[in-house]
Amino acid sequence: LVFKLQTKHGVDHFLEACSREERDEWAADIRATVNKLQATDNGKLMNQKDPAESRLHNINLSKVLDSMYDVHSGIKLSNHVEQGSNYSNCFSGSAVVDWLVFMQLTLTRVEAVTLASALLEEGFLRTVGLRSVEGLRTAGLSEQFMDDSTALYGFSDSLKKRGSVKAERSLSAVELSGKVIKRGYLLKQGHRRKNWKVRLFVLRSEPAFLHYYDPTKDDITPVGGFSLRGCLISSLDDNGVPSGVKGNIQGNLFKIITKSDTRYFIQAPTHQEKMEWIDAIREQT
């Protein structure tokens, strides 16, 4: 039931429909809309194509991100203070633009801001602190990335941080060494965008961890997970929307609060499966 969209920057997005009919209808409607937009754009720009825009369209965002991660020539992560709050492992908007201008020698500063905005739109970067969050909320899509030394950004939470891959692998080896107790597909609410995504959850014991995987990727590495030591798990009433929950709530909702006070909202396909997951996780906590 999954279909794929690829953006003009070469980023893949995987979407899942509720049925084969809906999948085919969505794919057909989106394809027709894309073809109509392309025909319109080609007619308007046939004799007035912008060379700068062409250069930006030919830049692969994934390769730009890899360069940003580079230990020697990548962007430098540092600590910043904004309105009395401390933020670690982040960088300013002007630092990103400076780096892009330096690394992509043919880009102007305006083009570098546009490229930085594309990285933010595609989810490669995230806003950090109040100023960049407010800028993202109020600015237009073409101006949402501010060339400002006080606007802070960082790498997306779903991406591995530069320089920390080795540490993450050694930690995962311990986390993934436990015995698999239960596994299955559940809906999980994202922490930043509050959208719901299908994830393959795997419950392990000794040590007790709950990991979740992206089912659209052929990857044995979980996209997230946490220790169950000190966690609290509770069933949520289907009547009304609990605080902190957004989007389409189909029911069978439960919540996990970790020892560090991080809250996970999860939906099961049925009431029985919800109670089975709650009982299995509670035994490990």
PDB file of C-alpha atoms in Angstrom:
ATOM      1  CA  LEU A   1       0.000   0.000   0.000  1.00  0.00           C
ATOM      2  CA  VAL A   2       3.060   2.258  -0.055  1.00  0.00           C
ATOM      3  CA  PHE A   3       3.926   4.687  -2.836  1.00  0.00           C
ATOM      4  CA  LYS A   4       6.891   7.011  -3.221  1.00  0.00           C
ATOM      5  CA  LEU A   5       7.236  10.707  -4.020  1.00  0.00           C
ATOM      6  CA  GLN A   6      10.595  12.157  -5.019  1.00  0.00           C
ATOM      7  CA  THR A   7      11.065  15.929  -4.693  1.00  0.00           C
ATOM      8  CA  LYS A   8      12.939  18.138  -7.139  1.00  0.00           C
ATOM      9  CA  HIS A   9      15.929  17.900  -4.767  1.00  0.00           C
ATOM     10  CA  GLY A  10      16.006  14.089  -5.013  1.00  0.00           C
ATOM     11  CA  VAL A  11      14.555  13.403  -1.540  1.00  0.00           C
ATOM     12  CA  ASP A  12      12.269  10.359  -1.280  1.00  0.00           C
ATOM     13  CA  HIS A  13       9.033  10.414   0.757  1.00  0.00           C
ATOM     14  CA  PHE A  14       7.118   7.180   1.359  1.00  0.00           C
ATOM     15  CA  LEU A  15       3.348   7.330   1.945  1.00  0.00           C
ATOM     16  CA  GLU A  16       0.987   4.538   2.907  1.00  0.00           C
ATOM     17  CA  ALA A  17      -2.661   4.405   1.842  1.00  0.00           C
ATOM     18  CA  CYS A  18      -5.512   2.536   3.520  1.00  0.00           C
ATOM     19  CA  SER A  19      -6.278   0.376   0.484  1.00  0.00           C
ATOM     20  CA  ARG A  20      -4.943  -0.485  -2.967  1.00  0.00           C
ATOM     21  CA  GLU A  21      -7.709   1.564  -4.574  1.00  0.00           C
ATOM     22  CA  GLU A  22      -6.848   4.674  -2.564  1.00  0.00           C
ATOM     23  CA  ARG A  23      -3.152   4.183  -3.251  1.00  0.00           C
ATOM     24  CA  ASP A  24      -3.723   4.039  -7.005  1.00  0.00           C
ATOM     25  CA  GLU A  25      -6.117   7.012  -6.924  1.00  0.00           C
ATOM     26  CA  TRP A  26      -3.664   9.165  -4.954  1.00  0.00           C
ATOM     27  CA  ALA A  27      -0.775   8.215  -7.236  1.00  0.00           C
ATOM     28  CA  ALA A  28      -2.799   8.994 -10.356  1.00  0.00           C
ATOM     29  CA  ASP A  29      -4.085  12.347  -9.039  1.00  0.00           C
ATOM     30  CA  ILE A  30      -0.649  13.451  -7.845  1.00  0.00           C
ATOM     31  CA  ARG A  31       0.956  12.419 -11.140  1.00  0.00           C
ATOM     32  CA  ALA A  32      -1.679  14.374 -13.099  1.00  0.00           C
ATOM     33  CA  THR A  33      -1.106  17.461 -10.939  1.00  0.00           C
ATOM     34  CA  VAL A  34       2.669  17.230 -11.330  1.00  0.00           C
ATOM     35  CA  ASN A  35       2.341  16.902 -15.106  1.00  0.00           C
ATOM     36  CA  LYS A  36       0.053  19.947 -15.229  1.00  0.00           C
ATOM     37  CA  LEU A  37       2.491  22.017 -13.119  1.00  0.00           C
ATOM     38  CA  GLN A  38       5.426  20.970 -15.276  1.00  0.00           C
ATOM     39  CA  ALA A  39       3.587  21.914 -18.464  1.00  0.00           C
ATOM     40  CA  THR A  40       2.709  25.322 -17.002  1.00  0.00           C
ATOM     41  CA  ASP A  41       6.244  25.961 -15.782  1.00  0.00           C
ATOM     42  CA  ASN A  42       7.760  24.910 -19.104  1.00  0.00           C
ATOM     43  CA  GLY A  43       5.482  27.291 -20.971  1.00  0.00           C
ATOM     44  CA  LYS A  44       6.332  30.230 -18.708  1.00  0.00           C
ATOM     45  CA  LEU A  45      10.064  29.648 -18.487  1.00  0.00           C
ATOM     46  CA  MET A  46      10.900  28.406 -21.954  1.00  0.00           C
ATOM     47  CA  ASN A  47      12.473  31.717 -22.942  1.00  0.00           C
ATOM     48  CA  GLN A  48      13.350  33.124 -19.531  1.00  0.00           C
ATOM     49  CA  LYS A  49      14.982  30.335 -17.567  1.00  0.00           C
ATOM     50  CA  ASP A  50      16.937  31.549 -14.524  1.00  0.00           C
ATOM     51  CA  PRO A  51      20.516  30.139 -14.549  1.00  0.00           C
ATOM     52  CA  ALA A  52      20.752  30.463 -10.757  1.00  0.00           C
ATOM     53  CA  GLU A  53      17.571  28.411 -10.276  1.00  0.00           C
ATOM     54  CA  SER A  54      18.930  25.730 -12.600  1.00  0.00           C
ATOM     55  CA  ARG A  55      22.098  25.479 -10.529  1.00  0.00           C
ATOM     56  CA  LEU A  56      20.112  25.017  -7.317  1.00  0.00           C
ATOM     57  CA  HIS A  57      17.895  22.323  -8.893  1.00  0.00           C
ATOM     58  CA  ASN A  58      20.992  20.337  -9.847  1.00  0.00           C
ATOM     59  CA  ILE A  59      22.362  20.286  -6.288  1.00  0.00           C
ATOM     60  CA  ASN A  60      21.804  17.009  -4.411  1.00  0.00           C
ATOM     61  CA  LEU A  61      20.677  17.824  -0.862  1.00  0.00           C
ATOM     62  CA  SER A  62      21.800  14.459   0.504  1.00  0.00           C
ATOM     63  CA  LYS A  63      25.343  15.118  -0.704  1.00  0.00           C
ATOM     64  CA  VAL A  64      25.260  18.608   0.809  1.00  0.00           C
ATOM     65  CA  LEU A  65      24.221  17.053   4.129  1.00  0.00           C
ATOM     66  CA  ASP A  66      27.057  14.507   3.926  1.00  0.00           C
ATOM     67  CA  SER A  67      29.496  17.391   3.433  1.00  0.00           C
ATOM     68  CA  MET A  68      28.037  19.170   6.456  1.00  0.00           C
ATOM     69  CA  TYR A  69      28.763  16.033   8.537  1.00  0.00           C
ATOM     70  CA  ASP A  70      32.408  15.859   7.436  1.00  0.00           C
ATOM     71  CA  VAL A  71      34.661  15.911  10.497  1.00  0.00           C
ATOM     72  CA  HIS A  72      37.320  18.067   8.839  1.00  0.00           C
ATOM     73  CA  SER A  73      35.451  20.403   6.492  1.00  0.00           C
ATOM     74  CA  GLY A  74      31.871  20.175   7.779  1.00  0.00           C
ATOM     75  CA  ILE A  75      29.968  22.801   9.705  1.00  0.00           C
ATOM     76  CA  LYS A  76      31.100  23.260  13.296  1.00  0.00           C
ATOM     77  CA  LEU A  77      28.671  22.339  16.081  1.00  0.00           C
ATOM     78  CA  SER A  78      28.781  24.546  19.169  1.00  0.00           C
ATOM     79  CA  ASN A  79      26.812  25.638  22.221  1.00  0.00           C
ATOM     80  CA  HIS A  80      24.634  28.761  22.110  1.00  0.00           C
ATOM     81  CA  VAL A  81      22.617  30.766  24.621  1.00  0.00           C
ATOM     82  CA  GLU A  82      19.283  32.338  23.641  1.00  0.00           C
ATOM     83  CA  GLN A  83      17.161  34.294  26.121  1.00  0.00           C
ATOM     84  CA  GLY A  84      18.756  32.507  29.056  1.00  0.00           C
ATOM     85  CA  SER A  85      18.373  28.997  27.590  1.00  0.00           C
ATOM     86  CA  ASN A  86      21.389  26.870  26.627  1.00  0.00           C
ATOM     87  CA  TYR A  87      21.363  24.901  23.359  1.00  0.00           C
ATOM     88  CA  SER A  88      24.070  22.377  22.461  1.00  0.00           C
ATOM     89  CA  ASN A  89      25.216  20.849  19.150  1.00  0.00           C
ATOM     90  CA  CYS A  90      23.720  23.561  16.960  1.00  0.00           C
ATOM     91  CA  PHE A  91      24.757  26.384  14.632  1.00  0.00           C
ATOM     92  CA  SER A  92      23.462  29.800  13.608  1.00  0.00           C
ATOM     93  CA  GLY A  93      21.651  30.601  10.388  1.00  0.00           C
ATOM     94  CA  SER A  94      24.472  32.861   9.220  1.00  0.00           C
ATOM     95  CA  ALA A  95      27.014  30.090   9.915  1.00  0.00           C
ATOM     96  CA  VAL A  96      25.123  27.715   7.606  1.00  0.00           C
ATOM     97  CA  VAL A  97      24.903  30.334   4.857  1.00  0.00           C
ATOM     98  CA  ASP A  98      28.618  31.172   5.248  1.00  0.00           C
ATOM     99  CA  TRP A  99      29.497  27.473   4.999  1.00  0.00           C
ATOM    100  CA  LEU A 100      27.323  26.951   1.901  1.00  0.00           C
ATOM    101  CA  VAL A 101      28.833  29.974   0.142  1.00  0.00           C
ATOM    102  CA  PHE A 102      32.339  28.750   0.972  1.00  0.00           C
ATOM    103  CA  MET A 103      31.746  25.111  -0.044  1.00  0.00           C
ATOM    104  CA  GLN A 104      29.552  25.852  -3.094  1.00  0.00           C
ATOM    105  CA  LEU A 105      31.800  28.505  -4.637  1.00  0.00           C
ATOM    106  CA  THR A 106      29.384  29.356  -7.473  1.00  0.00           C
ATOM    107  CA  LEU A 107      26.528  30.299  -5.122  1.00  0.00           C
ATOM    108  CA  THR A 108      25.608  33.834  -4.152  1.00  0.00           C
ATOM    109  CA  ARG A 109      24.511  34.537  -0.598  1.00  0.00           C
ATOM    110  CA  VAL A 110      20.846  34.733  -1.664  1.00  0.00           C
ATOM    111  CA  GLU A 111      21.146  31.332  -3.362  1.00  0.00           C
ATOM    112  CA  ALA A 112      22.782  29.899  -0.239  1.00  0.00           C
ATOM    113  CA  VAL A 113      19.798  31.051   1.857  1.00  0.00           C
ATOM    114  CA  THR A 114      17.461  29.336  -0.632  1.00  0.00           C
ATOM    115  CA  LEU A 115      19.499  26.134  -0.449  1.00  0.00           C
ATOM    116  CA  ALA A 116      19.503  26.252   3.363  1.00  0.00           C
ATOM    117  CA  SER A 117      15.711  26.688   3.287  1.00  0.00           C
ATOM    118  CA  ALA A 118      15.444  23.566   1.112  1.00  0.00           C
ATOM    119  CA  LEU A 119      17.431  21.579   3.695  1.00  0.00           C
ATOM    120  CA  LEU A 120      15.002  22.773   6.355  1.00  0.00           C
ATOM    121  CA  GLU A 121      11.892  22.067   4.253  1.00  0.00           C
ATOM    122  CA  GLU A 122      13.052  18.518   3.494  1.00  0.00           C
ATOM    123  CA  GLY A 123      13.599  17.784   7.199  1.00  0.00           C
ATOM    124  CA  PHE A 124      17.413  17.562   7.087  1.00  0.00           C
ATOM    125  CA  LEU A 125      17.721  20.494   9.483  1.00  0.00           C
ATOM    126  CA  ARG A 126      15.519  21.570  12.381  1.00  0.00           C
ATOM    127  CA  THR A 127      14.827  24.835  14.166  1.00  0.00           C
ATOM    128  CA  VAL A 128      16.425  25.379  17.593  1.00  0.00           C
ATOM    129  CA  GLY A 129      15.318  28.118  19.984  1.00  0.00           C
ATOM    130  CA  LEU A 130      12.516  30.647  19.826  1.00  0.00           C
ATOM    131  CA  ARG A 131      13.841  32.958  17.098  1.00  0.00           C
ATOM    132  CA  SER A 132      14.216  30.335  14.370  1.00  0.00           C
ATOM    133  CA  VAL A 133      10.909  28.676  15.342  1.00  0.00           C
ATOM    134  CA  GLU A 134       9.112  32.025  15.061  1.00  0.00           C
ATOM    135  CA  GLY A 135      10.881  32.739  11.764  1.00  0.00           C
ATOM    136  CA  LEU A 136       9.709  29.409  10.349  1.00  0.00           C
ATOM    137  CA  ARG A 137       6.140  30.112  11.460  1.00  0.00           C
ATOM    138  CA  THR A 138       5.850  33.644  10.063  1.00  0.00           C
ATOM    139  CA  ALA A 139       8.157  33.717   7.014  1.00  0.00           C
ATOM    140  CA  GLY A 140       7.332  32.559   3.502  1.00  0.00           C
ATOM    141  CA  LEU A 141       8.681  29.270   2.178  1.00  0.00           C
ATOM    142  CA  SER A 142      11.376  30.999   0.163  1.00  0.00           C
ATOM    143  CA  GLU A 143      12.536  33.077   3.144  1.00  0.00           C
ATOM    144  CA  GLN A 144      12.095  30.736   6.077  1.00  0.00           C
ATOM    145  CA  PHE A 145      15.828  30.185   6.654  1.00  0.00           C
ATOM    146  CA  MET A 146      17.161  33.389   8.227  1.00  0.00           C
ATOM    147  CA  ASP A 147      20.690  34.570   7.481  1.00  0.00           C
ATOM    148  CA  ASP A 148      21.041  35.621  11.105  1.00  0.00           C
ATOM    149  CA  SER A 149      23.623  34.967  13.819  1.00  0.00           C
ATOM    150  CA  THR A 150      20.875  34.693  16.464  1.00  0.00           C
ATOM    151  CA  ALA A 151      18.659  32.188  14.605  1.00  0.00           C
ATOM    152  CA  LEU A 152      19.730  28.684  15.638  1.00  0.00           C
ATOM    153  CA  TYR A 153      19.433  25.388  13.771  1.00  0.00           C
ATOM    154  CA  GLY A 154      20.610  21.806  14.177  1.00  0.00           C
ATOM    155  CA  PHE A 155      20.599  18.465  12.409  1.00  0.00           C
ATOM    156  CA  SER A 156      17.278  16.633  12.360  1.00  0.00           C
ATOM    157  CA  ASP A 157      16.666  14.344  15.345  1.00  0.00           C
ATOM    158  CA  SER A 158      16.081  11.451  12.941  1.00  0.00           C
ATOM    159  CA  LEU A 159      19.581  11.804  11.474  1.00  0.00           C
ATOM    160  CA  LYS A 160      22.816  10.700  13.081  1.00  0.00           C
ATOM    161  CA  LYS A 161      24.891  13.551  14.442  1.00  0.00           C
ATOM    162  CA  ARG A 162      28.285  14.161  12.890  1.00  0.00           C
ATOM    163  CA  GLY A 163      31.108  12.539  14.839  1.00  0.00           C
ATOM    164  CA  SER A 164      28.850  10.367  17.000  1.00  0.00           C
ATOM    165  CA  VAL A 165      28.339   7.343  14.725  1.00  0.00           C
ATOM    166  CA  LYS A 166      30.909   5.175  16.525  1.00  0.00           C
ATOM    167  CA  ALA A 167      29.384   5.829  19.929  1.00  0.00           C
ATOM    168  CA  GLU A 168      25.878   5.090  18.650  1.00  0.00           C
ATOM    169  CA  ARG A 169      26.958   1.758  17.157  1.00  0.00           C
ATOM    170  CA  SER A 170      28.573   0.540  20.367  1.00  0.00           C
ATOM    171  CA  LEU A 171      25.495   1.574  22.371  1.00  0.00           C
ATOM    172  CA  SER A 172      23.135  -0.120  19.923  1.00  0.00           C
ATOM    173  CA  ALA A 173      25.101  -3.369  20.230  1.00  0.00           C
ATOM    174  CA  VAL A 174      24.235  -3.468  23.928  1.00  0.00           C
ATOM    175  CA  GLU A 175      20.642  -2.358  23.436  1.00  0.00           C
ATOM    176  CA  LEU A 176      19.981  -4.913  20.696  1.00  0.00           C
ATOM    177  CA  SER A 177      21.538  -7.847  22.556  1.00  0.00           C
ATOM    178  CA  GLY A 178      18.382  -8.617  24.552  1.00  0.00           C
ATOM    179  CA  LYS A 179      15.864 -11.343  23.849  1.00  0.00           C
ATOM    180  CA  VAL A 180      12.962 -10.307  21.591  1.00  0.00           C
ATOM    181  CA  ILE A 181       9.728 -10.518  23.615  1.00  0.00           C
ATOM    182  CA  LYS A 182       7.247  -8.923  21.243  1.00  0.00           C
ATOM    183  CA  ARG A 183       7.158  -7.170  17.872  1.00  0.00           C
ATOM    184  CA  GLY A 184       4.470  -5.561  15.724  1.00  0.00           C
ATOM    185  CA  TYR A 185       3.332  -2.499  13.785  1.00  0.00           C
ATOM    186  CA  LEU A 186       2.011   0.507  15.707  1.00  0.00           C
ATOM    187  CA  LEU A 187       1.368   4.192  15.006  1.00  0.00           C
ATOM    188  CA  LYS A 188       3.737   6.599  16.761  1.00  0.00           C
ATOM    189  CA  GLN A 189       3.363  10.367  17.091  1.00  0.00           C
ATOM    190  CA  GLY A 190       6.451  12.369  16.161  1.00  0.00           C
ATOM    191  CA  HIS A 191       8.030  14.604  18.800  1.00  0.00           C
ATOM    192  CA  ARG A 192       8.571  17.647  16.558  1.00  0.00           C
ATOM    193  CA  ARG A 193       5.917  17.687  13.834  1.00  0.00           C
ATOM    194  CA  LYS A 194       3.336  15.691  15.830  1.00  0.00           C
ATOM    195  CA  ASN A 195       2.467  13.611  12.766  1.00  0.00           C
ATOM    196  CA  TRP A 196       1.622   9.905  12.998  1.00  0.00           C
ATOM    197  CA  LYS A 197       3.814   7.299  11.310  1.00  0.00           C
ATOM    198  CA  VAL A 198       3.721   3.519  11.086  1.00  0.00           C
ATOM    199  CA  ARG A 199       6.664   1.989  12.933  1.00  0.00           C
ATOM    200  CA  LEU A 200       7.742  -1.591  13.563  1.00  0.00           C
ATOM    201  CA  PHE A 201       8.165  -1.868  17.352  1.00  0.00           C
ATOM    202  CA  VAL A 202      10.427  -4.490  18.920  1.00  0.00           C
ATOM    203  CA  LEU A 203      10.382  -5.173  22.673  1.00  0.00           C
ATOM    204  CA  ARG A 204      13.500  -6.753  24.199  1.00  0.00           C
ATOM    205  CA  SER A 205      14.458  -7.938  27.679  1.00  0.00           C
ATOM    206  CA  GLU A 206      17.789  -8.260  29.506  1.00  0.00           C
ATOM    207  CA  PRO A 207      18.391  -5.413  28.892  1.00  0.00           C
ATOM    208  CA  ALA A 208      14.828  -4.115  28.590  1.00  0.00           C
ATOM    209  CA  PHE A 209      14.532  -1.778  25.582  1.00  0.00           C
ATOM    210  CA  LEU A 210      11.790  -0.729  23.204  1.00  0.00           C
ATOM    211  CA  HIS A 211      13.010   0.099  19.688  1.00  0.00           C
ATOM    212  CA  TYR A 212      11.120   1.201  16.592  1.00  0.00           C
ATOM    213  CA  TYR A 213      12.057   0.847  12.928  1.00  0.00           C
ATOM    214  CA  ASP A 214      11.005   2.551   9.683  1.00  0.00           C
ATOM    215  CA  PRO A 215       9.245  -0.229   7.687  1.00  0.00           C
ATOM    216  CA  THR A 216       9.856   1.598   4.375  1.00  0.00           C
ATOM    217  CA  LYS A 217      13.628   1.156   4.678  1.00  0.00           C
ATOM    218  CA  ASP A 218      15.665  -2.028   4.386  1.00  0.00           C
ATOM    219  CA  ASP A 219      17.722  -1.130   7.428  1.00  0.00           C
ATOM    220  CA  ILE A 220      18.494  -3.224  10.491  1.00  0.00           C
ATOM    221  CA  THR A 221      19.197  -0.096  12.535  1.00  0.00           C
ATOM    222  CA  PRO A 222      16.289   1.299  14.581  1.00  0.00           C
ATOM    223  CA  VAL A 223      15.320   4.928  14.023  1.00  0.00           C
ATOM    224  CA  GLY A 224      14.716   5.302  17.749  1.00  0.00           C
ATOM    225  CA  GLY A 225      14.402   3.546  21.047  1.00  0.00           C
ATOM    226  CA  PHE A 226      14.771   3.869  24.792  1.00  0.00           C
ATOM    227  CA  SER A 227      15.451   1.917  27.957  1.00  0.00           C
ATOM    228  CA  LEU A 228      12.368   0.735  29.828  1.00  0.00           C
ATOM    229  CA  ARG A 229      14.024   1.110  33.221  1.00  0.00           C
ATOM    230  CA  GLY A 230      11.942   3.529  35.271  1.00  0.00           C
ATOM    231  CA  CYS A 231       9.327   4.014  32.525  1.00  0.00           C
ATOM    232  CA  LEU A 232       5.628   4.545  33.182  1.00  0.00           C
ATOM    233  CA  ILE A 233       3.016   3.187  30.758  1.00  0.00           C
ATOM    234  CA  SER A 234      -0.704   3.893  30.809  1.00  0.00           C
ATOM    235  CA  SER A 235      -3.786   3.382  28.644  1.00  0.00           C
ATOM    236  CA  LEU A 236      -5.532   6.541  27.434  1.00  0.00           C
ATOM    237  CA  ASP A 237      -9.280   6.962  27.123  1.00  0.00           C
ATOM    238  CA  ASP A 238     -10.609   7.023  23.555  1.00  0.00           C
ATOM    239  CA  ASN A 239     -13.101   9.749  24.539  1.00  0.00           C
ATOM    240  CA  GLY A 240     -11.540  13.145  23.850  1.00  0.00           C
ATOM    241  CA  VAL A 241      -8.009  14.073  22.814  1.00  0.00           C
ATOM    242  CA  PRO A 242      -5.391  13.959  25.594  1.00  0.00           C
ATOM    243  CA  SER A 243      -3.050  16.893  26.129  1.00  0.00           C
ATOM    244  CA  GLY A 244       0.008  16.691  23.867  1.00  0.00           C
ATOM    245  CA  VAL A 245      -1.739  14.609  21.198  1.00  0.00           C
ATOM    246  CA  LYS A 246      -2.564  16.017  17.742  1.00  0.00           C
ATOM    247  CA  GLY A 247      -3.762  14.755  14.389  1.00  0.00           C
ATOM    248  CA  ASN A 248      -6.010  11.827  13.513  1.00  0.00           C
ATOM    249  CA  ILE A 249      -6.725   9.730  16.613  1.00  0.00           C
ATOM    250  CA  GLN A 250      -8.338   6.418  15.696  1.00  0.00           C
ATOM    251  CA  GLY A 251      -8.351   5.076  19.254  1.00  0.00           C
ATOM    252  CA  ASN A 252      -6.523   2.349  21.171  1.00  0.00           C
ATOM    253  CA  LEU A 253      -4.057   4.963  22.414  1.00  0.00           C
ATOM    254  CA  PHE A 254      -1.459   4.516  25.141  1.00  0.00           C
ATOM    255  CA  LYS A 255       1.385   6.593  26.547  1.00  0.00           C
ATOM    256  CA  ILE A 256       4.911   5.807  27.713  1.00  0.00           C
ATOM    257  CA  ILE A 257       6.866   8.253  29.899  1.00  0.00           C
ATOM    258  CA  THR A 258      10.593   7.511  30.097  1.00  0.00           C
ATOM    259  CA  LYS A 259      12.849   8.087  33.089  1.00  0.00           C
ATOM    260  CA  SER A 260      14.039  11.317  31.429  1.00  0.00           C
ATOM    261  CA  ASP A 261      10.379  12.500  31.170  1.00  0.00           C
ATOM    262  CA  THR A 262      10.102  12.019  27.387  1.00  0.00           C
ATOM    263  CA  ARG A 263       6.526  11.194  26.365  1.00  0.00           C
ATOM    264  CA  TYR A 264       5.663   8.721  23.590  1.00  0.00           C
ATOM    265  CA  PHE A 265       2.081   8.509  22.285  1.00  0.00           C
ATOM    266  CA  ILE A 266       1.302   5.270  20.445  1.00  0.00           C
ATOM    267  CA  GLN A 267      -1.807   3.825  18.768  1.00  0.00           C
ATOM    268  CA  ALA A 268      -2.475   0.100  18.379  1.00  0.00           C
ATOM    269  CA  PRO A 269      -4.697  -1.410  15.647  1.00  0.00           C
ATOM    270  CA  THR A 270      -7.138  -2.934  18.170  1.00  0.00           C
ATOM    271  CA  HIS A 271      -8.006  -2.666  21.853  1.00  0.00           C
ATOM    272  CA  GLN A 272      -6.743  -6.205  22.454  1.00  0.00           C
ATOM    273  CA  GLU A 273      -3.353  -5.450  20.889  1.00  0.00           C
ATOM    274  CA  LYS A 274      -3.093  -2.252  22.931  1.00  0.00           C
ATOM    275  CA  MET A 275      -3.603  -4.164  26.189  1.00  0.00           C
ATOM    276  CA  GLU A 276      -1.154  -6.882  25.111  1.00  0.00           C
ATOM    277  CA  TRP A 277       1.537  -4.258  24.438  1.00  0.00           C
ATOM    278  CA  ILE A 278       0.834  -2.485  27.733  1.00  0.00           C
ATOM    279  CA  ASP A 279       1.089  -5.735  29.714  1.00  0.00           C
ATOM    280  CA  ALA A 280       4.267  -6.836  27.903  1.00  0.00           C
ATOM    281  CA  ILE A 281       6.016  -3.468  28.370  1.00  0.00           C
ATOM    282  CA  ARG A 282       4.885  -3.144  32.005  1.00  0.00           C
ATOM    283  CA  GLU A 283       6.525  -6.463  32.820  1.00  0.00           C
ATOM    284  CA  GLN A 284       9.858  -5.050  31.605  1.00  0.00           C
ATOM    285  CA  THR A 285       9.606  -1.787  33.557  1.00  0.00           C
TER     286      THR A 285
END
